[in-house]
mmCIF file of N, CA, C and O in Angstrom:
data_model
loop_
_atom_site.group_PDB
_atom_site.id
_atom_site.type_symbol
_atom_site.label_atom_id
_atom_site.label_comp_id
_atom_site.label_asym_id
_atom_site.label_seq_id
_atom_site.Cartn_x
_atom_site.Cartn_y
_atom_site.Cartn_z
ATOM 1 N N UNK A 1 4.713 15.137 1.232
ATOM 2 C CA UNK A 1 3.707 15.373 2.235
ATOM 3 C C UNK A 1 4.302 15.040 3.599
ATOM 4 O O UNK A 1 5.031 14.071 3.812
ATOM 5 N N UNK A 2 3.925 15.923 4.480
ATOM 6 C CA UNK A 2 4.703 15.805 5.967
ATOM 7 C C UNK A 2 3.824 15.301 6.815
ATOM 8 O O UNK A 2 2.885 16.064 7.040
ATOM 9 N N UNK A 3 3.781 13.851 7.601
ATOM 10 C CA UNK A 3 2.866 13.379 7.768
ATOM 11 C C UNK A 3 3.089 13.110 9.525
ATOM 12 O O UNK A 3 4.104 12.579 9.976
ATOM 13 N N UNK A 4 1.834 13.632 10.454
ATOM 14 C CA UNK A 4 2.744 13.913 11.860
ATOM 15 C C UNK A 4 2.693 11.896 12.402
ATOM 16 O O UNK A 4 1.972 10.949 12.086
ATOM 17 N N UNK A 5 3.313 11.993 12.881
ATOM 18 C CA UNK A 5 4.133 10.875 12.987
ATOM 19 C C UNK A 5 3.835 10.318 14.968
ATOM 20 O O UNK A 5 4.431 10.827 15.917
ATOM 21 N N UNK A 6 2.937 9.364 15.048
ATOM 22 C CA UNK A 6 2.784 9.477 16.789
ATOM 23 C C UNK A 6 3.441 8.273 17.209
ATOM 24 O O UNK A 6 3.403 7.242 16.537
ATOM 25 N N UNK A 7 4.214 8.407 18.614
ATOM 26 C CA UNK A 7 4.856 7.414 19.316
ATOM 27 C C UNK A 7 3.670 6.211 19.105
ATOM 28 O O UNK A 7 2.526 6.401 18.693
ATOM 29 N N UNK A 8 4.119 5.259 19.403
ATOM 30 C CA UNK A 8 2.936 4.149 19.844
ATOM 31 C C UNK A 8 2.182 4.060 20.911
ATOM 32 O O UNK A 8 1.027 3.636 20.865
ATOM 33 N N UNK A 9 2.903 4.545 22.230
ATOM 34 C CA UNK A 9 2.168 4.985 23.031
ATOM 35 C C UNK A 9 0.749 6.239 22.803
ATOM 36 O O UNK A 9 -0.394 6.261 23.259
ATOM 37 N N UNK A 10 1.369 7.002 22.053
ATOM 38 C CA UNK A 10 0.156 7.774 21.563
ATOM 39 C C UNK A 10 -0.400 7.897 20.677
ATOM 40 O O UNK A 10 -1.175 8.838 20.508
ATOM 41 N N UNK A 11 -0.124 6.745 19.606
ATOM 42 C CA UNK A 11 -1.248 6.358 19.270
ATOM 43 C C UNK A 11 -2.436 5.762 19.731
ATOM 44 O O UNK A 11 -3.610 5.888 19.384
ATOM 45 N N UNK A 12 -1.620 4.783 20.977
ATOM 46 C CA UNK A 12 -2.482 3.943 21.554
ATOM 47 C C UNK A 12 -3.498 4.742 22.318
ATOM 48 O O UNK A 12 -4.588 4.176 22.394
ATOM 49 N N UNK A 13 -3.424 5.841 22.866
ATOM 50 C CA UNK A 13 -4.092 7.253 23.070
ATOM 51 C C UNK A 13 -4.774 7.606 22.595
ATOM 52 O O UNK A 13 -5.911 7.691 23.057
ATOM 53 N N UNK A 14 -4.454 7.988 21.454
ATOM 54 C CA UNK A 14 -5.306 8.783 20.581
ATOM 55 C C UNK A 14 -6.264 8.085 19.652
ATOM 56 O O UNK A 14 -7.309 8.706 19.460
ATOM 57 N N UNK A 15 -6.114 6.697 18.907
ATOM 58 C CA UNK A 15 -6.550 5.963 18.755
ATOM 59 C C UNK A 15 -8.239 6.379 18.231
ATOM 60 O O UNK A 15 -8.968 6.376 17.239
ATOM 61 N N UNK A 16 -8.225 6.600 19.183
ATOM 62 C CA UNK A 16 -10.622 6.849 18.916
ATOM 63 C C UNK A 16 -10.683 8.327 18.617
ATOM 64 O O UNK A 16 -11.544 8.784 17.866
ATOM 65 N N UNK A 17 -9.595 9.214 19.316
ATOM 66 C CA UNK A 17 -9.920 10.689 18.096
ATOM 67 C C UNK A 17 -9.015 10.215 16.710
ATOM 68 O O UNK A 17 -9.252 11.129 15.920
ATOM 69 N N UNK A 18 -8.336 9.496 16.201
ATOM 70 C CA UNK A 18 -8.180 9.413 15.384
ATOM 71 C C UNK A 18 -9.164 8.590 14.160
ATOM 72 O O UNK A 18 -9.340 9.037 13.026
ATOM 73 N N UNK A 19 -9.680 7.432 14.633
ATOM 74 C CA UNK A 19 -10.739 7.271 14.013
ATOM 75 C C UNK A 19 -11.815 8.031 13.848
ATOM 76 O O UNK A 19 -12.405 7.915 12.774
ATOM 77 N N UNK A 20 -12.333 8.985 14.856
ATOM 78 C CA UNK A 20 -13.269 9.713 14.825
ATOM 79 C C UNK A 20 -12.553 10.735 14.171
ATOM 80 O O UNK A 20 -13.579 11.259 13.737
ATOM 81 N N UNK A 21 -11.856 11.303 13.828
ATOM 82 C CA UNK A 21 -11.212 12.525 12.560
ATOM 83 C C UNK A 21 -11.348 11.383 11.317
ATOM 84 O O UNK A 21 -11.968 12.066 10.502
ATOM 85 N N UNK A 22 -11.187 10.291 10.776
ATOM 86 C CA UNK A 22 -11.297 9.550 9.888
ATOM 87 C C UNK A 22 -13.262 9.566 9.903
ATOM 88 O O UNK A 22 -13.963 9.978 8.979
ATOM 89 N N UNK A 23 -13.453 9.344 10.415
ATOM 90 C CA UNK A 23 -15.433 9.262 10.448
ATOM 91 C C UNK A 23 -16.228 10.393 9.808
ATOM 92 O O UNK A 23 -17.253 10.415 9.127
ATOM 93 N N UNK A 24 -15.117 11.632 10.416
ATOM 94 C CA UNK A 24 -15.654 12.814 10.030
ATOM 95 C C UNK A 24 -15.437 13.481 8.566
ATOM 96 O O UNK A 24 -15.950 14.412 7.944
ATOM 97 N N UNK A 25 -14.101 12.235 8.267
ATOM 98 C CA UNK A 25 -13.887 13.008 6.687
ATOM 99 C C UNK A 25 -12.700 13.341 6.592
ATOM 100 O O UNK A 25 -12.232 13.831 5.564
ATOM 101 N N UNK A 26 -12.007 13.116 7.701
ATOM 102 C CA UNK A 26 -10.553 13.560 7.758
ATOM 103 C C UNK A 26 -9.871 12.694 6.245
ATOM 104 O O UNK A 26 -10.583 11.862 5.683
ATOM 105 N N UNK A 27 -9.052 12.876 5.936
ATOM 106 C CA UNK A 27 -8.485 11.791 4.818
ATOM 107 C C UNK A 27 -6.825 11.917 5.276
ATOM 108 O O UNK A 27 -5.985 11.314 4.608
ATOM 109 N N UNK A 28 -6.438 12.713 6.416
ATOM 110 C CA UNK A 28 -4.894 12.780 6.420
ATOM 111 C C UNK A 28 -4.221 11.871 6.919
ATOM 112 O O UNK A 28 -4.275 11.763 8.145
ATOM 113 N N UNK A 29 -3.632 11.215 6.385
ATOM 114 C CA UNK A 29 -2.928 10.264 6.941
ATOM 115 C C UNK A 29 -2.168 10.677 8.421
ATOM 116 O O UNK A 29 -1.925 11.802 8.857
ATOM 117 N N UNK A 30 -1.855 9.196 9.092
ATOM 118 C CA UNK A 30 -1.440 9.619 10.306
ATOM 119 C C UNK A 30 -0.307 8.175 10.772
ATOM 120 O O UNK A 30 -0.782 7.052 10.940
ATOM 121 N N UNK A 31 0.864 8.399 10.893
ATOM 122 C CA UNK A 31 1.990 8.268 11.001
ATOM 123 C C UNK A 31 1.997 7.247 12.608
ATOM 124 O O UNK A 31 1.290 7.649 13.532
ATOM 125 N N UNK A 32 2.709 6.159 12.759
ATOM 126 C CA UNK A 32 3.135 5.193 13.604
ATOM 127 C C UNK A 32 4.850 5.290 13.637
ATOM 128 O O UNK A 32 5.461 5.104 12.584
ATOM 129 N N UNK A 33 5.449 5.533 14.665
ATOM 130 C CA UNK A 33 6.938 5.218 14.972
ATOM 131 C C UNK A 33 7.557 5.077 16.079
ATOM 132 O O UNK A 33 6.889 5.592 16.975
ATOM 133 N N UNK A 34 8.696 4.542 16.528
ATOM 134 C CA UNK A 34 9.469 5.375 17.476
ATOM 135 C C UNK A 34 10.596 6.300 17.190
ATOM 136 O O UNK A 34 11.400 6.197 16.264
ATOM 137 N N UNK A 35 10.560 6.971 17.860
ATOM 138 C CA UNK A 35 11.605 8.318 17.971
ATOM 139 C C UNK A 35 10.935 9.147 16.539
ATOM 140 O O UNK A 35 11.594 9.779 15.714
ATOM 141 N N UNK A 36 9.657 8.960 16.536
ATOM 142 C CA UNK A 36 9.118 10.062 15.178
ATOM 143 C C UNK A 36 9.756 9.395 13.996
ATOM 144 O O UNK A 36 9.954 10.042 12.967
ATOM 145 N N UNK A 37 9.991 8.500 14.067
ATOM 146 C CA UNK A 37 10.287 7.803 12.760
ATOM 147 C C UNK A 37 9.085 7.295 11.773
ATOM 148 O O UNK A 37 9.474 7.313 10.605
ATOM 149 N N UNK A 38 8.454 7.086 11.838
ATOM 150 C CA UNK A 38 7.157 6.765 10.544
ATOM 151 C C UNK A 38 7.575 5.132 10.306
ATOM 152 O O UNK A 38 8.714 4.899 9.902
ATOM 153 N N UNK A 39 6.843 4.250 10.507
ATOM 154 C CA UNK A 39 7.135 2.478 10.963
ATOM 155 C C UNK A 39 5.848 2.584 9.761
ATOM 156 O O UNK A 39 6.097 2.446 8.563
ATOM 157 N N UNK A 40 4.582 2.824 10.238
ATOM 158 C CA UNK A 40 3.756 2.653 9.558
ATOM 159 C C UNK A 40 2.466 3.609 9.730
ATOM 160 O O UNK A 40 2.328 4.322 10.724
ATOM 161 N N UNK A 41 1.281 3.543 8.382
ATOM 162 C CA UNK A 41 0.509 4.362 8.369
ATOM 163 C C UNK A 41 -0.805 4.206 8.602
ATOM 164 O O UNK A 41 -1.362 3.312 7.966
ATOM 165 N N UNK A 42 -1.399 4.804 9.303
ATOM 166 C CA UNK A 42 -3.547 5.011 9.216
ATOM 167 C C UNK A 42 -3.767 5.883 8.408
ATOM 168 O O UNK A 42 -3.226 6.976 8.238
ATOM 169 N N UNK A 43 -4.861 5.215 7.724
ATOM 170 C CA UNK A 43 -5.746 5.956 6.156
ATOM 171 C C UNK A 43 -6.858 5.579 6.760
ATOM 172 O O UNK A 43 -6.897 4.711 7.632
ATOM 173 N N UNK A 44 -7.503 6.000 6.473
ATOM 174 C CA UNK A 44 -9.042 5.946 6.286
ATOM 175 C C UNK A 44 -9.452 4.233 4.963
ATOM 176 O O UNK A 44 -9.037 4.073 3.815
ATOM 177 N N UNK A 45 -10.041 3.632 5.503
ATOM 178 C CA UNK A 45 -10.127 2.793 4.857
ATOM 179 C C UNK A 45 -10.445 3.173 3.397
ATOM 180 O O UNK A 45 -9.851 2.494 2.560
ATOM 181 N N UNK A 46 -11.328 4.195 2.904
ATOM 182 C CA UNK A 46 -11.781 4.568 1.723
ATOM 183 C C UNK A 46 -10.549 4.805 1.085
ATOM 184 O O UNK A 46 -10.342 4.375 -0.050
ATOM 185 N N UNK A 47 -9.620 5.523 1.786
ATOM 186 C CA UNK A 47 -7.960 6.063 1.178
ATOM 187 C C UNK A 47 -7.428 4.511 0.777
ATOM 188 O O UNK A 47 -7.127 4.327 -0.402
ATOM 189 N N UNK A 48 -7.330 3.613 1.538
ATOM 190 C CA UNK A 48 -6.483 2.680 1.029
ATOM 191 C C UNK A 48 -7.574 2.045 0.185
ATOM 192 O O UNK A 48 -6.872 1.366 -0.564
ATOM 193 N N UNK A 49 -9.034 1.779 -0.253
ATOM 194 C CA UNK A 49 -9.182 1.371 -0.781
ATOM 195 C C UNK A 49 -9.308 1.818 -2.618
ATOM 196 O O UNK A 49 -9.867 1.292 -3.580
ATOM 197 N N UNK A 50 -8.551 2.921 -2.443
ATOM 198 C CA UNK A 50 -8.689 3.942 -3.520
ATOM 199 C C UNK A 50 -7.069 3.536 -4.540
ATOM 200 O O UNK A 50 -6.874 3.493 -5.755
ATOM 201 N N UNK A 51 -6.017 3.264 -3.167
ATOM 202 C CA UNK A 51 -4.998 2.866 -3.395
ATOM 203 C C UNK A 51 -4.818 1.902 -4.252
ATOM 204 O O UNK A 51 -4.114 1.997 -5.257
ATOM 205 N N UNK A 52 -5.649 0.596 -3.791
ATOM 206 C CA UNK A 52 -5.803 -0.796 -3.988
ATOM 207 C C UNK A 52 -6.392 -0.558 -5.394
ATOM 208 O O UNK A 52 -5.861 -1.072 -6.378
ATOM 209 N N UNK A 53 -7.104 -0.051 -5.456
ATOM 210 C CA UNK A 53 -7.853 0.115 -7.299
ATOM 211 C C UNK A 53 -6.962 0.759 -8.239
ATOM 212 O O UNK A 53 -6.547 0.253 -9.282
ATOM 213 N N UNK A 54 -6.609 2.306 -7.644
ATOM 214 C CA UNK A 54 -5.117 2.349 -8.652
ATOM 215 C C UNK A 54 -4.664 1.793 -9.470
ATOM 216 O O UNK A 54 -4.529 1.931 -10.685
ATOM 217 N N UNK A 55 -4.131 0.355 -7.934
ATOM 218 C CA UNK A 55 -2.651 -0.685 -8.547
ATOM 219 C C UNK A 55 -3.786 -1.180 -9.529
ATOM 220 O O UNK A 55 -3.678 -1.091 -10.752
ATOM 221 N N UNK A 56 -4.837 -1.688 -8.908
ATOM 222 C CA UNK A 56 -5.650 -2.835 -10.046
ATOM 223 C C UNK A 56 -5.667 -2.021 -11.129
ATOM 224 O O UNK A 56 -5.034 -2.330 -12.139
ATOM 225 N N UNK A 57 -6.301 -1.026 -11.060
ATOM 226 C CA UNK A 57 -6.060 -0.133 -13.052
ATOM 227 C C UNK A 57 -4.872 0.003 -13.397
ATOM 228 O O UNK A 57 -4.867 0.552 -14.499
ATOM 229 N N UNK A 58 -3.393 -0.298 -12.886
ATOM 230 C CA UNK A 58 -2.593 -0.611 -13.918
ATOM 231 C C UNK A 58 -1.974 -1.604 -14.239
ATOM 232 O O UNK A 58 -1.110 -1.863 -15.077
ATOM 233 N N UNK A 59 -2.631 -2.262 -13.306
ATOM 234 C CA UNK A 59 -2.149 -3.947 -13.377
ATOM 235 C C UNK A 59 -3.045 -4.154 -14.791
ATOM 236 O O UNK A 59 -2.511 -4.710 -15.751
ATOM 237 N N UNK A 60 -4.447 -3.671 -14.865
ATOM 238 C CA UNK A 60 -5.654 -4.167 -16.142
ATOM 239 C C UNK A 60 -4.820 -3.536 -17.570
ATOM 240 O O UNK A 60 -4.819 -4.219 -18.594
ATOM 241 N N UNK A 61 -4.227 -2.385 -17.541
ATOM 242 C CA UNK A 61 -3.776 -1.337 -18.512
ATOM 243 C C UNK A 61 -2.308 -1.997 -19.069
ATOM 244 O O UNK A 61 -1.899 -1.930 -20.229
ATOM 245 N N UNK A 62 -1.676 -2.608 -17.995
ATOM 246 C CA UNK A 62 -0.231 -3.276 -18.016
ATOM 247 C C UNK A 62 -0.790 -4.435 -18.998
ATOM 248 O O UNK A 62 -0.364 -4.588 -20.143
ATOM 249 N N UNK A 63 -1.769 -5.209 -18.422
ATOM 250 C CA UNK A 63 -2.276 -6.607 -18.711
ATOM 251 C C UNK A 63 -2.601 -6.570 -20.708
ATOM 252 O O UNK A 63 -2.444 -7.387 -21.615
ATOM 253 N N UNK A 64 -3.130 -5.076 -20.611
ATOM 254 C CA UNK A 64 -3.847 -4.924 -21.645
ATOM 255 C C UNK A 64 -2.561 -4.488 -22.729
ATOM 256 O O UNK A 64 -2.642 -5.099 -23.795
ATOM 257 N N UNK A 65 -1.765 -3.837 -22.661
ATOM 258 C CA UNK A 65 -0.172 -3.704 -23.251
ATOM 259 C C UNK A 65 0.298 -4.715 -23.850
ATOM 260 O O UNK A 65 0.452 -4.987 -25.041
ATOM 261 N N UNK A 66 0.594 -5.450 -22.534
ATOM 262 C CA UNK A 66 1.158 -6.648 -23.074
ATOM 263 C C UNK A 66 0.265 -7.564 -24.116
ATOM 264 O O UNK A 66 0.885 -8.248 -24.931
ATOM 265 N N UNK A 67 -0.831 -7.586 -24.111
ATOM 266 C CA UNK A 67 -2.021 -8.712 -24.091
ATOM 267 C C UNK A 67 -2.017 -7.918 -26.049
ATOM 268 O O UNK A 67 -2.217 -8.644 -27.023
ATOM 269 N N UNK A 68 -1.683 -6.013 -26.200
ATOM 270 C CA UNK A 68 -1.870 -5.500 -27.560
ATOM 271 C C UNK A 68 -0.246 -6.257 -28.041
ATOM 272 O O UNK A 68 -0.025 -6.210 -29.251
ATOM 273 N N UNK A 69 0.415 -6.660 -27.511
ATOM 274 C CA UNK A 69 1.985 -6.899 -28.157
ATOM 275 C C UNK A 69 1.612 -8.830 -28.769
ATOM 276 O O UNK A 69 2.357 -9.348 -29.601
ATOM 277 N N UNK A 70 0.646 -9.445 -28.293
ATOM 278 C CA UNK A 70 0.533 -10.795 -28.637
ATOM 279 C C UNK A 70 0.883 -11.057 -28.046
ATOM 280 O O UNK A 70 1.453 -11.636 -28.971
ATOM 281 N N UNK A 71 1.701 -11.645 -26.379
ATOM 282 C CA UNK A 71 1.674 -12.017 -25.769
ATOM 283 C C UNK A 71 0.806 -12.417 -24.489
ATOM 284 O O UNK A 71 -0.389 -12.133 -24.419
ATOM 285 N N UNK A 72 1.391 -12.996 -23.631
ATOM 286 C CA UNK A 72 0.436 -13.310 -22.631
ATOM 287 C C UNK A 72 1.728 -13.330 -21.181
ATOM 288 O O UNK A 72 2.930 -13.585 -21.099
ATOM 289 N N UNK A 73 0.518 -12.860 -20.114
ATOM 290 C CA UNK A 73 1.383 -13.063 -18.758
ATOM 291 C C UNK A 73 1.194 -14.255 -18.352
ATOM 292 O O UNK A 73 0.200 -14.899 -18.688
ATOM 293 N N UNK A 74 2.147 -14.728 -17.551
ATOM 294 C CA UNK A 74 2.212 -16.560 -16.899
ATOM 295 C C UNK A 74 1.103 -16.455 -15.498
ATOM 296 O O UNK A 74 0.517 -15.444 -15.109
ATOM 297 N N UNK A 75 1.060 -17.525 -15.048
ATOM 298 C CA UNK A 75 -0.243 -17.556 -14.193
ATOM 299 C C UNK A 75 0.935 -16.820 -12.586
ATOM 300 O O UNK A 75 0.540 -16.070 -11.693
ATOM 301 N N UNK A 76 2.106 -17.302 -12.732
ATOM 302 C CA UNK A 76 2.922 -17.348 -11.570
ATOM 303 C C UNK A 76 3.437 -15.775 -11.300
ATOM 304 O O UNK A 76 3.875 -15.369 -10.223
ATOM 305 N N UNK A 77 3.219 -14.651 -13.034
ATOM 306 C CA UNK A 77 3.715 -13.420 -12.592
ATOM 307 C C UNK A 77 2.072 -12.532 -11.867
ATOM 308 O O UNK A 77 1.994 -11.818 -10.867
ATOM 309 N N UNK A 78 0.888 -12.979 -12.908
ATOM 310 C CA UNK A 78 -0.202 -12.872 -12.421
ATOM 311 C C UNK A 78 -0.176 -12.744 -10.772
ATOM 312 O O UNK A 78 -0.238 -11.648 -10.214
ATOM 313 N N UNK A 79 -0.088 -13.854 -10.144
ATOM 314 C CA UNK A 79 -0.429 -14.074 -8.687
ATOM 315 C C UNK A 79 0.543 -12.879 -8.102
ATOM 316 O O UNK A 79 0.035 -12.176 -7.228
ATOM 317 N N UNK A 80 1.662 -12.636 -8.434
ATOM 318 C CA UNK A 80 2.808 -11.996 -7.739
ATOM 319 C C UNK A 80 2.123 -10.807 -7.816
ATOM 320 O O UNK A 80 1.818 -10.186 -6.798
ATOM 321 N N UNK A 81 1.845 -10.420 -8.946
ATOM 322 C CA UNK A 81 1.145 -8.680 -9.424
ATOM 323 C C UNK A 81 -0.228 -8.698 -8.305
ATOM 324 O O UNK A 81 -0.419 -7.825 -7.457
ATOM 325 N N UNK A 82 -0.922 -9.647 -8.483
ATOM 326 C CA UNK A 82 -2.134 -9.333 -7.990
ATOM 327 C C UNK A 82 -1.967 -9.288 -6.186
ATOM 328 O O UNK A 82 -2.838 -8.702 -5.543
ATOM 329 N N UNK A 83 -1.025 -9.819 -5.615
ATOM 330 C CA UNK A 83 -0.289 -9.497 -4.177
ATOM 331 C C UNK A 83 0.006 -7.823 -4.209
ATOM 332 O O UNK A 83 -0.420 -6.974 -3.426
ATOM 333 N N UNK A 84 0.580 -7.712 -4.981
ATOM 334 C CA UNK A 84 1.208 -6.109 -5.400
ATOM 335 C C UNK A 84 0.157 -5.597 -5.309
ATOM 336 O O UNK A 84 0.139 -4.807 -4.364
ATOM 337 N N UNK A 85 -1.250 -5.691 -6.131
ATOM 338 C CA UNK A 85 -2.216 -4.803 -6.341
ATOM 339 C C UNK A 85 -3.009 -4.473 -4.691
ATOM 340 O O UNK A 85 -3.390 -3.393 -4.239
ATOM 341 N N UNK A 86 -3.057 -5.756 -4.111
ATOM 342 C CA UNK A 86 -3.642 -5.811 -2.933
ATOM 343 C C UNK A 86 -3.182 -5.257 -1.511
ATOM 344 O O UNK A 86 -3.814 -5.302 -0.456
ATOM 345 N N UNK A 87 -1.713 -4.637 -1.795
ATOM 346 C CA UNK A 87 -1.066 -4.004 -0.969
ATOM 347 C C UNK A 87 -0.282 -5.030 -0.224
ATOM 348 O O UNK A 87 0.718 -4.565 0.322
ATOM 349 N N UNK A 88 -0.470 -6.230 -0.072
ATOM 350 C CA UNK A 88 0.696 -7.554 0.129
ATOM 351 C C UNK A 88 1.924 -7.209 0.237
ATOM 352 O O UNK A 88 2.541 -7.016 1.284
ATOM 353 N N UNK A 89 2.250 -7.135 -0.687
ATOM 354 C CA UNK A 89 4.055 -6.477 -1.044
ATOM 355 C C UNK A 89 4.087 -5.678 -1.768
ATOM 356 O O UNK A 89 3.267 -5.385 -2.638
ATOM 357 N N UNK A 90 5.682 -4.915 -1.326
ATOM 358 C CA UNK A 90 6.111 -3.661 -2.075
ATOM 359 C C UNK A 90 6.022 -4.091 -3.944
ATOM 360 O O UNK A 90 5.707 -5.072 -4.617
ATOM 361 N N UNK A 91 6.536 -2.604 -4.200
ATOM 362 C CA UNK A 91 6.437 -3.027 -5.499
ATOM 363 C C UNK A 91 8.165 -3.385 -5.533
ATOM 364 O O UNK A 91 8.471 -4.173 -6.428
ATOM 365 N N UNK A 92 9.345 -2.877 -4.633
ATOM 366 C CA UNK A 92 10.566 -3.555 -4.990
ATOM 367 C C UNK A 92 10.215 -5.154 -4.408
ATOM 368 O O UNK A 92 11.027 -5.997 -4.787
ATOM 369 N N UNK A 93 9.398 -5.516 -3.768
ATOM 370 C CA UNK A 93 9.424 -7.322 -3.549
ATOM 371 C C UNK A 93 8.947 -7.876 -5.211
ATOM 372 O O UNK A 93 9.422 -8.832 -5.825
ATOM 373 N N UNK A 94 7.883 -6.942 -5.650
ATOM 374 C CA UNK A 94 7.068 -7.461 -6.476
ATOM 375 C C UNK A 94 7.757 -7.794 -7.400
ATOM 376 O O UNK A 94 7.539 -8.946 -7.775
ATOM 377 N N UNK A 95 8.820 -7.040 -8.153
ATOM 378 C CA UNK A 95 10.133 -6.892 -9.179
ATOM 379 C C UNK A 95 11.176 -7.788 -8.515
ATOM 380 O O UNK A 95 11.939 -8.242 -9.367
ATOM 381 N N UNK A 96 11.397 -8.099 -7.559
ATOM 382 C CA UNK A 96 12.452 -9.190 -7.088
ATOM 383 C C UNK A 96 11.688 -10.627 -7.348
ATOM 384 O O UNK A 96 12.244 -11.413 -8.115
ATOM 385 N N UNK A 97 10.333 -11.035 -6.692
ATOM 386 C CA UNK A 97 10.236 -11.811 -6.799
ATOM 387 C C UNK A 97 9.837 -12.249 -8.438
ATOM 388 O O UNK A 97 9.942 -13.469 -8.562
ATOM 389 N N UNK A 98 9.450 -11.629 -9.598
ATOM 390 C CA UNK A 98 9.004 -11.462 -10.804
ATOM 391 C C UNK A 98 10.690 -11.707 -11.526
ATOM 392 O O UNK A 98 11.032 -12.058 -12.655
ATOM 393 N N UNK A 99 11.427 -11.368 -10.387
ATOM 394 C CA UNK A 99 12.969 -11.467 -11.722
ATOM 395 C C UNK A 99 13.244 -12.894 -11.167
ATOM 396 O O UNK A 99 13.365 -13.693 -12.096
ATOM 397 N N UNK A 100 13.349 -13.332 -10.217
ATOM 398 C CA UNK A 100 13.215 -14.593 -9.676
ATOM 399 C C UNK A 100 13.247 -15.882 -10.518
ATOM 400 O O UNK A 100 14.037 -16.820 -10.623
ATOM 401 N N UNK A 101 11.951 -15.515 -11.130
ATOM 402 C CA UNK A 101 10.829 -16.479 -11.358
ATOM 403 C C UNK A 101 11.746 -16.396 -13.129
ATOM 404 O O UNK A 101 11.763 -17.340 -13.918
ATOM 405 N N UNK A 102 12.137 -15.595 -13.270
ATOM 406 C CA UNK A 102 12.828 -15.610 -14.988
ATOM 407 C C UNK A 102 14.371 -15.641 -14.549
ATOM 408 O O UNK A 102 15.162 -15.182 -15.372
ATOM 409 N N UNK A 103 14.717 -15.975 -13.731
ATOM 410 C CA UNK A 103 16.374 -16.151 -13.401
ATOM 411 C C UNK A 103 17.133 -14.761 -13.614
ATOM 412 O O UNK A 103 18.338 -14.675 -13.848
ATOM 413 N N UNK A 104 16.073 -13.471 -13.477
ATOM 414 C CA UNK A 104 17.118 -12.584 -13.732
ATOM 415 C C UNK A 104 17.794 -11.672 -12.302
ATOM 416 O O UNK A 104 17.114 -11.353 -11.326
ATOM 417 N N UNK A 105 18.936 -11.438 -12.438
ATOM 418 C CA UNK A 105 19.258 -10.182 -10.898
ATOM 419 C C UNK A 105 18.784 -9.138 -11.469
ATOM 420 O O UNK A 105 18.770 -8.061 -10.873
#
């Protein structure tokens, strides 16, 4: 997906038609950078909160895998995942800090 990408200055501009295209139903994401680089993104809050449930349904489905094998997750990978689910950290932090925690590279 090609996502247009606004200086910061124009975002800082555009700003209230961009929320107001989000009000109206817009759902397209809209792009933060310099030199058109993409730094970071605006969703519509409903979009990211759609995101956020996703992760949680496969964090519950993951949970539930493991949970059919007889095991159990530790309270310390728990917290890390549930950062992950919440949009906190990437999912490569989430796997670094999770190998961490078991001494693995």
């Amino acid at each position: 997906m090609l996502i247009e990408t606004l200086s910061v200055r124009e975002a800082r501009e555009q700003l209230p038609s961009v929320l107001e295209r989000f009000r109206n139903g817009d759902r397209t994401p809209v792009g933060v950078g310099s030199h058109r680089k993409t730094e970071a993104v605006m969703v519509p809050v409903e979009v990211f909160d759609e995101l956020t449930a996703e992760r949680a349904r496969s964090l519950a489905q993951a949970a539930a895998s493991v949970r059919a094998e007889g095991l159990a997750i530790g309270a310390d990978v728990e917290a890390i995942t549930e950062r992950w689910a919440r949009g906190e950290i990437s999912t490569v932090q989430m796997r670094e800090l999770v190998r961490q925690l078991y001494g693995v590279s």
